[in-house]
Amino acid sequence: MDPKLLTIEALSVHFHLPEGVARAVDGIGFDLQPGETLGLVGESGCGKSVTALSILGLVQSPPGRIEAGRILFESRNLLRLDAEGLRRIRGRDISMIFQEPMTSLNPVLPIGRQVAEPLMVHKALSRSEAMAEAAAWLDHVKIPAARKRLDDYPHQLSGGMRQRVMIAMAMVCRPKLLIADEPTTALDVTIQAQILSLMLMLKSELNMSVLLITHDLGVVAQMASRVVVMYAGQVVEEGRMTDMFDQPFHPYTRGLLKSMPRLGDRRAGRPPRLNEIPGTVPSLIEAVSGCRFAGRCPHVFDVCRKQQPDLFKIGAGQRARCWLKRYPDRRKPDA
Amino acid sequence: MIRYLIKKLITLLILLGLVSITVFAVLFVLPGDPAQIILGINATPESLATLRAELGLDKSFMGQYAHWMGNLLLGQSQQSIHYKMPVYELIRDSLAVTGPLALLAMLFALAISLPFGIYAARHQNQAGDVVVMVCTQLGLATPEFWFGILLTLLFSVQLGWFSAGGFPGWSTDCWGSLKALLLPAFALGVIRASILTRLTRSSMLEVLSEDYVRTARAKGLKERTVVYGHALRNALAPVLTIMGLQLGQLLAGAIIIENVFFLPGLGRLVFNAIGQRDLPVVRDIVLFMAAAVVVVNFLVDIAYAVIDPRIQLE
Ligand SMILES: Nc1ncnc2c1ncn2[C@@H]1O[C@H](COP(=O)(O)OP(=O)(O)OP(=O)(O)O)[C@@H](O)[C@H]1O
Ligand SMILES: [Mg+2]
């Protein structure tokens, strides 16, 4: 019996665009245990959303195409399922919430109906049963006077409330896996904290796994037990949360950690210092022969430009895609 | 919703008032003396003056307008000069042809454009989409009278399923009347469906790439529910707008098609009335046509609000 809930192996998703083939996801892999929260972090455009969407078969196609890999959910390869098989899993076993609560709800349908829909398709509940359960869930995600708001439309709710509706909608069928694609990015800070604690509460209540996508390491630190760092369509480092914060190996991970605004900075009365990682992400269309991060890496040396590094084992459960593992003496003292 | 309705209703009434003044004013300044037309060139000045007084033509502009509108509101219209019967009855009789013809044509247009537009959007750039787009291009380039003649040649002359024209009248032959309208309505509908199909397709394409459609799919809804339950309503607004315009136009009568199929509709009535300088008929029909456009627009506004709850707030 495989203890893993979700395993992604060597997944490649390419976009066939007029200007060339963009390798948005290029051979990534990671897995997720039941009940675990995994953080997937990386800069904008590194392929986090595309990874998440491929799990549910929602990558826009054309231009997108899943070129290779396997996505095993409870030992079943989701990439092999037909449309109907995949549909039965969506919203029932695997749910997803999105970044933009403003545009992710249908503007012309009442929220009660939108929350009730998964119950009607997956659990074959009648309309009134589903509505009653939807009301209970809206109440559970702390929407005030939930029962009276079933007939409200999304435009009558604030951003935070809409994200609560999205969460209720994702939870109604008690999924085994929740994919949360930047669930708090569009919200302001106080609302962010509320949504995160709501997600923590629901997670322990339903004992579900969460794939939490974000570029905010602070959010990951609060929620996740393990982290996968992506860069330009690849996994560059993965490991336990604590290890990654205490002893990050990959220069990119180190850069990300340094670019986090620190609480201490603000307390000392200074403006928070944001150490940007210099340079920009390489184009996904041009072929890169060496390490993808070479152009921005402070430790870069000749091997990096010639050959792509593998994911080397660093420690227990920690791996990094960096030649410094082989050539430790090339690491320059950090500035 | 009630407030929105009342607001729209008030706008409608004001618009109708303005339309009636405009119509009246335009025809008022037009040259030509109705009394002269009625009595002919040999009329004596005395009889002309008497008739003018009888018709209210000796009153001021506002007096004549008030006379005209007052009578219309009371349901009494003037006599047609040529047909010697109330204009109201003339319009009613031709509307019995034009009204059903217009509605039937829009029904055809809708029944064609929605399925094909949605199909094309869902299969963008595939063979089916290309075929649909080529057909709509052809439809846009085809004159409707020519298409009507083709239909007559095929279905009436060759196959003998329909009579080649004419209209028996609803009270004489209800089924025959409906049959007489089918071919012309189809000709009008198909041509209008071309633009509506393209509109449905582009609007649907836009909506299908919206985030909430992705949400609907992520919930595990059937593709049918995603398209018809979630996307279509959002895509309908631009289609409705153009449909409203088309219906307003059709209610004004389709002169050419009416002539091809020998239908006694509004188009023919106004065409003849202009030729006969039958001013009361022309004036009331023009008012009716303008009012039809305004009223259809009002209905479209209401439909918007039913489809999209955000609209009532604006
Ligand atoms: N529908 C699409 N068509 C073309 N290219 C796409 C499409 N969706 C994604 N891409 C490309 O794939 C790459 C990865 O996009 P993705 O949305 O996964 O990034 P991300 O890591 O989620 O970034 P963000 O933090 O901004 O959400 C991007 O370079 C993007 O241009
Ligand atoms: Mg994203």
XYZ file of C-alpha atoms and ligand atoms in Angstrom:
681
model
C 0.000 0.000 0.000
C 1.457 3.284 -1.098
C 1.280 5.761 1.774
C 1.475 8.686 -0.617
C -1.652 10.541 -1.609
C -0.216 12.347 -4.598
C 2.944 11.690 -6.566
C 4.058 13.809 -9.480
C 6.812 12.284 -11.597
C 8.812 13.988 -14.341
C 5.896 16.182 -15.366
C 6.442 18.402 -18.384
C 3.875 20.878 -19.619
C 4.676 22.937 -22.684
C 2.803 25.794 -24.308
C 2.935 25.776 -28.074
C 2.891 29.456 -28.905
C 3.469 31.231 -32.226
C 6.837 32.472 -30.960
C 7.986 29.004 -29.918
C 7.508 26.287 -27.327
C 7.427 27.595 -23.768
C 8.496 24.893 -21.335
C 6.427 26.181 -18.433
C 6.870 22.976 -16.440
C 9.933 20.941 -17.279
C 10.273 17.607 -15.578
C 9.149 18.379 -12.070
C 8.319 15.847 -9.392
C 7.284 15.782 -5.747
C 4.907 13.892 -3.520
C 2.402 14.542 -0.812
C 1.475 12.346 2.176
C -2.083 12.115 3.450
C -2.742 14.951 5.859
C 0.401 16.810 4.887
C 0.660 20.460 3.842
C 3.222 21.048 1.143
C 4.278 24.531 0.149
C 5.096 25.163 -3.495
C 7.007 28.407 -3.811
C 8.769 30.345 -6.536
C 8.746 33.596 -8.428
C 5.929 34.672 -10.681
C 5.879 32.688 -13.910
C 7.914 29.720 -12.668
C 5.079 27.291 -13.387
C 3.316 26.865 -10.050
C -0.180 27.397 -11.378
C 0.444 25.280 -14.449
C 1.583 22.438 -12.174
C -1.549 22.767 -10.064
C -3.837 22.977 -13.060
C -2.315 19.873 -14.629
C -3.290 17.844 -11.583
C -6.943 18.557 -12.328
C -6.497 18.490 -16.098
C -7.385 22.172 -16.368
C -4.415 23.450 -18.360
C -5.737 25.448 -21.270
C -5.256 23.323 -24.360
C -4.365 24.496 -26.908
C -1.802 26.040 -26.439
C -0.864 23.927 -23.418
C 0.038 20.242 -23.676
C 1.187 17.765 -21.080
C 4.216 16.252 -22.768
C 5.435 13.693 -20.275
C 5.172 12.470 -16.729
C 2.763 10.828 -14.366
C 0.449 12.265 -11.751
C -0.517 9.496 -9.349
C -3.422 10.167 -7.048
C -4.114 7.218 -4.753
C -1.999 5.174 -7.192
C -4.128 6.129 -10.192
C -2.488 8.049 -13.011
C -4.672 11.114 -13.500
C -3.102 11.796 -16.887
C -4.497 8.509 -18.141
C -8.068 9.164 -17.022
C -10.647 10.149 -19.607
C -12.557 13.405 -19.259
C -15.402 11.786 -17.355
C -13.090 10.011 -14.917
C -11.263 13.231 -14.199
C -14.512 15.118 -13.756
C -15.611 12.715 -11.026
C -12.445 13.477 -9.089
C -12.599 17.250 -9.457
C -14.379 18.919 -6.589
C -14.916 15.597 -4.822
C -11.488 14.102 -4.095
C -9.398 17.074 -5.184
C -10.612 20.655 -4.867
C -8.968 23.847 -5.887
C -9.193 27.450 -4.792
C -7.797 30.271 -6.844
C -5.951 33.487 -6.383
C -8.564 35.926 -7.574
C -11.735 35.807 -5.496
C -13.045 38.720 -7.574
C -13.154 36.811 -10.846
C -13.309 33.191 -9.735
C -16.976 33.246 -8.785
C -19.647 33.426 -11.444
C -21.067 36.967 -11.319
C -24.558 36.025 -12.490
C -25.293 33.109 -10.165
C -26.232 33.334 -6.474
C -23.488 32.100 -4.152
C -25.714 29.502 -2.506
C -26.177 27.737 -5.785
C -22.474 27.918 -6.583
C -21.560 26.334 -3.255
C -24.287 23.714 -3.555
C -23.387 22.561 -7.066
C -20.603 20.097 -6.179
C -22.981 18.351 -3.765
C -25.576 17.940 -6.467
C -23.170 16.495 -9.042
C -21.013 14.357 -6.761
C -23.300 13.354 -3.907
C -26.539 13.343 -5.892
C -28.244 15.520 -3.293
C -31.493 17.207 -4.199
C -31.468 20.937 -4.670
C -32.949 21.705 -1.264
C -30.668 19.259 0.574
C -27.648 20.714 -1.183
C -28.740 24.263 -0.375
C -29.178 23.378 3.294
C -25.703 21.897 3.382
C -24.290 24.869 1.484
C -25.784 27.162 4.104
C -24.180 25.107 6.861
C -20.805 25.362 5.130
C -21.090 29.095 4.553
C -21.828 29.395 8.242
C -18.853 27.173 9.016
C -16.446 29.378 7.052
C -17.760 32.248 9.187
C -19.878 34.151 6.759
C -22.202 36.197 8.941
C -25.917 35.469 8.567
C -25.025 32.776 6.049
C -28.566 31.494 5.654
C -29.778 34.892 4.502
C -26.952 35.294 2.014
C -27.619 32.203 -0.094
C -29.303 34.361 -2.722
C -26.638 37.052 -2.690
C -24.494 37.546 -5.750
C -20.696 37.707 -5.611
C -20.630 41.467 -6.216
C -22.477 41.954 -2.945
C -19.572 40.439 -0.973
C -16.127 41.753 -0.065
C -12.957 40.069 -1.335
C -12.382 38.209 1.912
C -15.977 37.004 2.004
C -15.714 35.809 -1.566
C -12.612 33.816 -0.732
C -14.559 32.261 2.148
C -17.259 31.315 -0.353
C -14.571 29.773 -2.586
C -13.279 27.778 0.381
C -16.748 26.588 1.334
C -17.308 25.558 -2.283
C -14.054 23.581 -2.281
C -14.855 21.901 1.049
C -18.453 20.780 0.645
C -17.522 17.323 -0.631
C -14.769 16.892 1.986
C -11.901 16.425 -0.472
C -8.754 14.465 0.319
C -6.589 17.077 -1.315
C -6.992 20.818 -1.464
C -4.943 22.756 -3.976
C -4.776 26.379 -2.899
C -3.224 28.556 -5.597
C -2.149 31.762 -3.858
C -5.344 31.868 -1.814
C -4.419 35.047 0.016
C -2.333 37.013 -2.468
C -5.177 39.265 -3.542
C -6.310 40.041 0.016
C -5.079 42.599 2.479
C -2.992 41.501 5.425
C -5.594 41.172 8.189
C -7.964 39.278 5.903
C -5.016 37.102 4.823
C -4.416 35.997 8.394
C -8.098 35.179 8.879
C -8.242 33.095 5.709
C -5.074 31.213 6.641
C -6.338 30.332 10.108
C -9.629 29.243 8.585
C -7.714 26.941 6.234
C -5.678 25.533 9.128
C -8.851 24.822 11.070
C -10.547 23.072 8.158
C -7.424 21.099 7.354
C -7.160 19.551 10.781
C -10.901 19.024 10.896
C -11.086 17.137 7.601
C -7.586 15.672 7.833
C -6.947 16.581 4.234
C -3.700 17.241 2.422
C -3.009 20.731 1.167
C -0.855 21.800 -1.740
C -0.277 25.434 -0.919
C 1.044 27.542 -3.752
C 2.475 30.919 -2.919
C 5.393 33.209 -3.424
C 5.123 34.375 0.168
C 7.520 32.386 2.335
C 5.847 33.822 5.416
C 2.627 32.052 4.470
C 4.528 28.802 3.890
C 6.198 29.083 7.279
C 2.813 29.346 8.961
C 1.116 26.542 7.113
C 3.418 23.964 5.591
C 5.547 21.158 6.934
C 7.494 20.671 3.716
C 8.491 23.023 0.908
C 9.226 22.603 -2.777
C 10.997 25.527 -4.442
C 10.467 25.949 -8.168
C 12.534 27.962 -10.583
C 11.798 28.338 -14.314
C 9.712 25.185 -14.540
C 11.953 22.975 -12.426
C 12.255 21.932 -8.805
C 15.459 23.496 -7.494
C 15.179 22.514 -3.860
C 12.906 20.605 -1.552
C 12.960 19.730 2.095
C 11.319 20.048 5.470
C 10.171 23.519 6.389
C 12.580 23.854 9.301
C 15.599 22.639 7.322
C 14.817 24.953 4.457
C 14.646 27.960 6.748
C 17.657 26.994 8.851
C 20.014 25.694 6.211
C 18.842 26.426 2.683
C 21.282 24.982 0.165
C 20.405 26.385 -3.240
C 21.502 29.966 -3.880
C 18.002 30.694 -5.215
C 16.359 29.521 -1.982
C 18.823 31.627 -0.037
C 17.973 34.597 -2.189
C 14.245 34.051 -1.618
C 14.752 33.874 2.137
C 16.833 37.015 2.110
C 14.227 38.873 0.112
C 11.652 38.240 2.852
C 10.919 41.374 4.862
C 11.949 40.611 8.414
C 9.933 41.483 11.463
C 13.100 42.681 13.214
C 13.768 45.281 10.554
C 10.467 46.906 11.113
C 10.786 46.844 14.875
C 14.078 48.673 14.697
C 12.241 51.502 13.002
C 13.927 50.935 9.670
C 11.895 50.386 6.533
C 11.803 46.662 5.707
C 14.752 45.836 3.482
C 13.878 43.850 0.424
C 16.887 42.149 -1.051
C 15.774 41.507 -4.571
C 17.504 38.703 -6.404
C 19.285 40.557 -9.206
C 18.551 39.651 -12.838
C 15.474 38.139 -14.444
C 14.099 34.681 -15.070
C 15.390 33.181 -18.345
C 12.954 32.915 -21.222
C 11.154 29.592 -21.127
C 11.326 29.374 -24.903
C 15.093 29.426 -25.455
C 16.918 26.216 -24.697
C 19.296 26.529 -21.740
C 22.136 24.026 -21.636
C 23.427 24.608 -18.120
C 21.767 25.481 -14.835
C 18.721 27.734 -15.317
C 19.746 29.933 -12.433
C 23.314 30.430 -13.668
C 22.611 33.889 -15.055
C 21.594 35.229 -11.653
C 23.657 33.075 -9.348
C 26.318 34.811 -7.227
C 28.379 31.577 -7.063
C 28.267 30.689 -10.744
C 31.299 28.864 -12.186
C 32.192 27.121 -15.473
C 30.385 23.804 -14.871
C 27.106 25.616 -14.170
C 27.003 27.042 -17.675
C 27.789 23.749 -19.401
C 25.696 21.135 -17.757
C 22.463 21.018 -15.895
C 22.797 19.767 -12.298
C 20.643 16.943 -10.956
C 18.678 17.107 -7.753
C 21.428 16.104 -5.308
C 20.631 14.742 -1.902
C 21.666 17.266 0.745
C 20.352 15.734 3.954
C 17.394 13.778 5.270
C 14.587 14.636 2.887
C 16.416 17.654 1.512
C 17.522 17.836 -2.108
C 18.876 20.663 -4.218
C 19.602 21.096 -7.911
C 23.008 22.738 -7.592
C 26.595 21.945 -8.557
C 27.784 23.333 -5.237
C 26.971 19.944 -3.768
C 29.718 18.445 -5.964
C 32.038 21.424 -5.792
C 31.531 22.796 -2.263
C 34.725 24.867 -2.380
C 33.222 27.005 -5.158
C 30.720 28.599 -2.788
C 31.728 32.177 -2.185
C 31.309 33.635 1.270
C 27.857 35.233 1.357
C 27.820 38.945 0.935
C -35.478 45.397 -9.516
C -38.679 47.416 -9.044
C -36.737 50.675 -8.908
C -34.762 49.750 -11.991
C -38.010 48.920 -13.781
C -39.633 52.207 -12.827
C -36.572 54.141 -13.912
C -36.522 52.399 -17.264
C -40.268 52.873 -17.665
C -40.032 56.612 -17.098
C -37.196 56.820 -19.624
C -39.361 54.869 -22.044
C -42.300 57.280 -21.708
C -40.107 60.339 -22.151
C -38.503 58.793 -25.203
C -41.866 57.945 -26.720
C -42.993 61.533 -26.211
C -39.880 62.900 -27.901
C -40.220 60.416 -30.750
C -43.835 61.435 -31.382
C -42.948 65.153 -31.478
C -40.065 64.513 -33.847
C -42.156 62.392 -36.188
C -44.919 64.960 -36.201
C -42.571 67.878 -36.758
C -40.752 66.240 -39.659
C -43.959 65.444 -41.481
C -45.436 68.859 -40.612
C -42.771 70.760 -42.475
C -43.005 68.464 -45.480
C -44.631 70.185 -48.473
C -47.979 68.970 -49.774
C -51.512 69.791 -48.712
C -53.553 66.746 -47.678
C -56.807 68.565 -48.438
C -55.593 69.235 -51.954
C -54.646 65.582 -52.384
C -58.007 64.380 -51.159
C -60.115 66.696 -53.283
C -57.916 66.704 -56.370
C -56.739 69.663 -58.439
C -60.205 70.797 -59.447
C -61.339 71.578 -55.912
C -62.738 74.986 -55.128
C -60.968 77.117 -52.506
C -64.104 77.017 -50.345
C -64.319 73.247 -50.221
C -60.590 73.089 -49.524
C -60.983 75.445 -46.578
C -63.895 73.439 -45.201
C -61.954 70.212 -45.443
C -58.913 71.781 -43.808
C -61.016 72.875 -40.897
C -62.550 69.411 -40.721
C -59.090 67.786 -40.647
C -57.840 70.323 -38.122
C -55.241 71.588 -40.592
C -56.023 75.235 -39.867
C -54.785 74.941 -36.284
C -51.302 75.828 -35.017
C -48.469 73.266 -34.847
C -49.042 72.500 -31.194
C -52.778 72.448 -31.706
C -52.477 69.920 -34.499
C -50.009 67.822 -32.500
C -52.301 67.779 -29.483
C -55.252 66.874 -31.695
C -53.311 64.001 -33.267
C -51.813 62.605 -30.069
C -55.050 63.054 -28.143
C -56.942 61.031 -30.685
C -54.228 58.363 -30.814
C -54.266 58.000 -27.063
C -58.045 57.677 -27.152
C -57.654 54.932 -29.710
C -59.115 56.960 -32.557
C -56.853 57.494 -35.460
C -57.390 59.559 -38.549
C -58.885 58.272 -41.770
C -56.575 57.102 -44.468
C -56.990 59.367 -47.482
C -56.565 56.561 -49.958
C -58.232 53.599 -48.245
C -60.999 55.632 -46.584
C -60.692 53.666 -43.384
C -59.085 54.375 -39.994
C -55.285 54.181 -40.108
C -55.444 52.190 -36.899
C -57.188 49.344 -38.684
C -54.726 49.433 -41.571
C -51.779 49.131 -39.210
C -53.484 46.418 -37.221
C -54.119 44.361 -40.334
C -50.575 44.612 -41.668
C -49.141 44.059 -38.217
C -50.983 40.757 -38.142
C -48.565 39.782 -40.904
C -45.431 41.700 -39.947
C -45.540 40.933 -36.206
C -45.611 37.146 -36.505
C -43.171 37.338 -39.417
C -40.661 39.306 -37.332
C -41.010 37.082 -34.286
C -40.752 33.948 -36.374
C -37.659 35.293 -38.124
C -35.979 36.089 -34.800
C -36.928 32.645 -33.533
C -35.207 31.091 -36.531
C -32.220 33.380 -36.042
C -31.938 32.410 -32.388
C -32.407 28.707 -33.020
C -29.599 28.816 -35.563
C -27.141 31.223 -34.003
C -27.001 30.004 -30.404
C -26.169 26.350 -31.094
C -23.811 27.112 -33.955
C -22.123 30.005 -32.164
C -21.579 27.923 -29.036
C -20.389 24.968 -31.084
C -17.895 27.134 -32.980
C -16.573 28.662 -29.756
C -16.074 25.270 -28.160
C -14.213 23.996 -31.203
C -12.239 27.120 -31.949
C -10.021 26.821 -35.035
C -11.083 23.243 -35.648
C -12.777 22.094 -38.831
C -16.319 22.599 -37.516
C -15.561 26.148 -36.436
C -14.099 26.982 -39.834
C -17.170 25.619 -41.617
C -19.475 27.655 -39.391
C -17.433 30.802 -39.939
C -17.410 30.352 -43.722
C -21.179 29.858 -43.697
C -21.719 33.024 -41.679
C -19.496 34.885 -44.105
C -21.688 33.658 -46.941
C -24.781 34.623 -44.978
C -23.458 38.130 -44.465
C -22.846 38.501 -48.194
C -26.188 37.102 -49.347
C -29.024 39.547 -50.105
C -32.100 38.249 -48.320
C -34.466 38.707 -51.258
C -32.228 36.529 -53.390
C -32.132 33.897 -50.686
C -35.930 34.176 -50.442
C -36.268 33.595 -54.169
C -33.990 30.566 -53.948
C -36.129 29.158 -51.147
C -39.288 29.701 -53.189
C -37.757 28.002 -56.199
C -36.785 25.005 -54.151
C -39.641 24.536 -51.696
C -42.562 26.008 -53.614
C -41.809 25.468 -57.279
C -39.762 22.270 -57.169
C -41.090 20.459 -54.123
C -44.494 22.134 -53.903
C -44.490 22.171 -50.094
C -45.457 25.816 -49.823
C -47.457 28.198 -51.932
C -45.205 30.601 -53.788
C -46.562 33.715 -52.082
C -49.659 35.494 -50.843
C -51.322 35.456 -47.472
C -54.758 33.921 -46.839
C -55.398 35.771 -43.551
C -55.496 34.355 -40.040
C -59.266 34.119 -39.750
C -59.688 32.367 -43.108
C -56.855 29.856 -42.915
C -54.730 29.827 -39.803
C -52.402 27.000 -40.799
C -52.107 28.314 -44.323
C -51.174 31.743 -42.959
C -48.475 30.270 -40.771
C -47.164 28.289 -43.722
C -47.108 31.425 -45.839
C -44.858 33.085 -43.267
C -42.427 30.197 -42.799
C -40.285 30.662 -45.918
C -39.943 34.454 -45.686
C -39.284 34.220 -41.942
C -36.621 31.629 -42.608
C -35.004 33.825 -45.250
C -34.965 36.791 -42.854
C -33.842 34.642 -39.927
C -30.949 32.912 -41.644
C -29.448 36.174 -42.830
C -29.737 37.681 -39.345
C -28.379 34.516 -37.769
C -25.060 35.076 -39.547
C -24.123 38.102 -37.510
C -25.647 36.629 -34.342
C -23.659 33.403 -34.736
C -20.425 35.341 -35.008
C -21.378 37.417 -32.016
C -22.307 34.377 -29.938
C -19.029 32.739 -30.867
C -16.802 35.661 -29.959
C -18.705 36.451 -26.783
C -18.657 32.802 -25.757
C -14.934 32.518 -26.484
C -14.267 35.410 -24.182
C -16.400 33.997 -21.390
C -14.994 30.469 -21.706
C -11.551 31.776 -20.788
C -12.842 33.523 -17.663
C -11.706 32.404 -14.230
C -15.181 31.438 -13.088
C -15.524 28.980 -15.948
C -12.320 27.346 -14.754
C -13.820 27.293 -11.246
C -16.928 25.612 -12.603
C -14.800 22.931 -14.253
C -12.675 22.515 -11.112
C -15.870 21.695 -9.213
C -16.409 18.684 -11.425
C -19.470 20.008 -13.239
C -20.430 18.343 -16.488
C -19.232 20.217 -19.542
C -22.860 20.807 -20.505
C -23.541 22.535 -17.172
C -20.355 24.553 -17.507
C -21.320 25.826 -20.949
C -25.069 26.306 -20.569
C -25.361 26.871 -16.834
C -22.320 29.032 -16.207
C -20.943 30.503 -19.422
C -23.928 31.153 -21.672
C -25.704 33.638 -19.425
C -22.564 35.707 -19.189
C -22.118 35.631 -22.943
C -25.658 36.639 -23.830
C -25.635 40.416 -23.326
C -24.048 41.506 -26.641
C -26.172 38.978 -28.521
C -29.319 40.403 -26.940
C -28.385 43.943 -27.921
C -28.085 43.107 -31.587
C -31.174 40.903 -31.471
C -33.114 43.858 -30.109
C -31.954 46.055 -32.961
C -32.841 43.391 -35.496
C -36.292 42.833 -34.036
C -36.991 46.556 -34.043
C -35.996 46.705 -37.697
C -38.100 43.706 -38.613
C -41.149 45.154 -36.896
C -40.797 48.131 -39.192
C -41.503 45.723 -42.002
C -39.265 44.000 -44.494
C -40.305 45.693 -47.689
C -38.301 43.595 -50.128
C -39.149 40.221 -48.666
C -42.810 41.231 -48.397
C -42.757 42.027 -52.088
C -41.021 38.782 -53.014
C -43.625 36.759 -51.116
C -46.635 39.048 -51.756
C -47.263 39.615 -48.078
C -49.519 42.514 -47.041
C -47.199 43.671 -44.278
C -46.223 47.001 -42.809
C -43.408 47.477 -45.285
C -45.758 47.356 -48.226
C -48.321 49.517 -46.468
C -45.883 52.331 -45.791
C -44.341 51.985 -49.234
C -47.723 52.388 -50.887
C -48.803 55.139 -48.535
C -45.775 57.215 -49.408
C -46.498 56.744 -53.101
C -50.113 57.819 -52.582
C -49.093 60.770 -50.381
C -51.399 59.344 -47.725
C -50.023 61.532 -44.943
C -52.066 60.215 -41.977
C -51.005 56.661 -42.755
C -47.350 57.566 -43.220
C -47.289 59.568 -40.009
C -48.846 56.895 -37.829
C -46.730 54.117 -39.292
C -43.516 56.045 -38.854
C -44.538 56.718 -35.276
C -45.293 53.045 -34.797
C -41.922 51.991 -36.240
C -40.011 54.370 -34.028
C -42.026 53.350 -30.998
C -41.373 49.683 -31.782
C -37.618 50.286 -31.705
C -37.866 52.172 -28.415
C -40.082 49.540 -26.806
C -37.885 46.651 -27.953
C -34.889 48.456 -26.474
C -36.777 48.783 -23.233
C -37.439 45.036 -23.251
C -33.751 44.372 -23.942
C -32.849 46.508 -20.924
C -35.179 44.452 -18.768
C -33.702 41.239 -20.141
C -30.217 42.500 -19.245
C -31.260 42.980 -15.662
C -32.790 39.523 -15.509
C -29.595 37.969 -16.872
C -27.063 39.998 -14.933
C -27.871 41.051 -11.366
C -25.051 43.609 -11.371
C -26.887 45.815 -13.845
C -29.655 46.855 -11.462
C -27.113 48.575 -9.264
C -25.737 50.946 -11.852
N -2.671 29.745 -21.136
C -1.355 29.995 -21.321
N -0.894 30.318 -22.537
C 0.417 30.567 -22.734
N 1.348 30.538 -21.773
C 0.959 30.229 -20.526
C -0.418 29.946 -20.234
N -0.523 29.677 -18.922
C 0.736 29.796 -18.434
N 1.615 30.112 -19.385
C 3.056 30.318 -19.215
O 3.556 29.375 -18.336
C 4.471 29.945 -17.442
C 4.154 29.567 -16.032
O 2.938 30.170 -15.663
P 2.261 29.953 -14.241
O 0.934 30.602 -14.323
O 2.301 28.528 -13.866
O 3.204 30.777 -13.285
P 3.064 30.928 -11.706
O 4.261 30.303 -11.115
O 1.746 30.430 -11.255
O 3.168 32.481 -11.546
P 2.281 33.478 -10.655
O 2.979 33.556 -9.343
O 2.367 34.760 -11.417
O 0.909 32.921 -10.573
C 4.433 31.439 -17.657
O 5.632 31.838 -18.263
C 3.289 31.668 -18.571
O 3.644 32.618 -19.544
Mg -0.042 31.375 -10.548
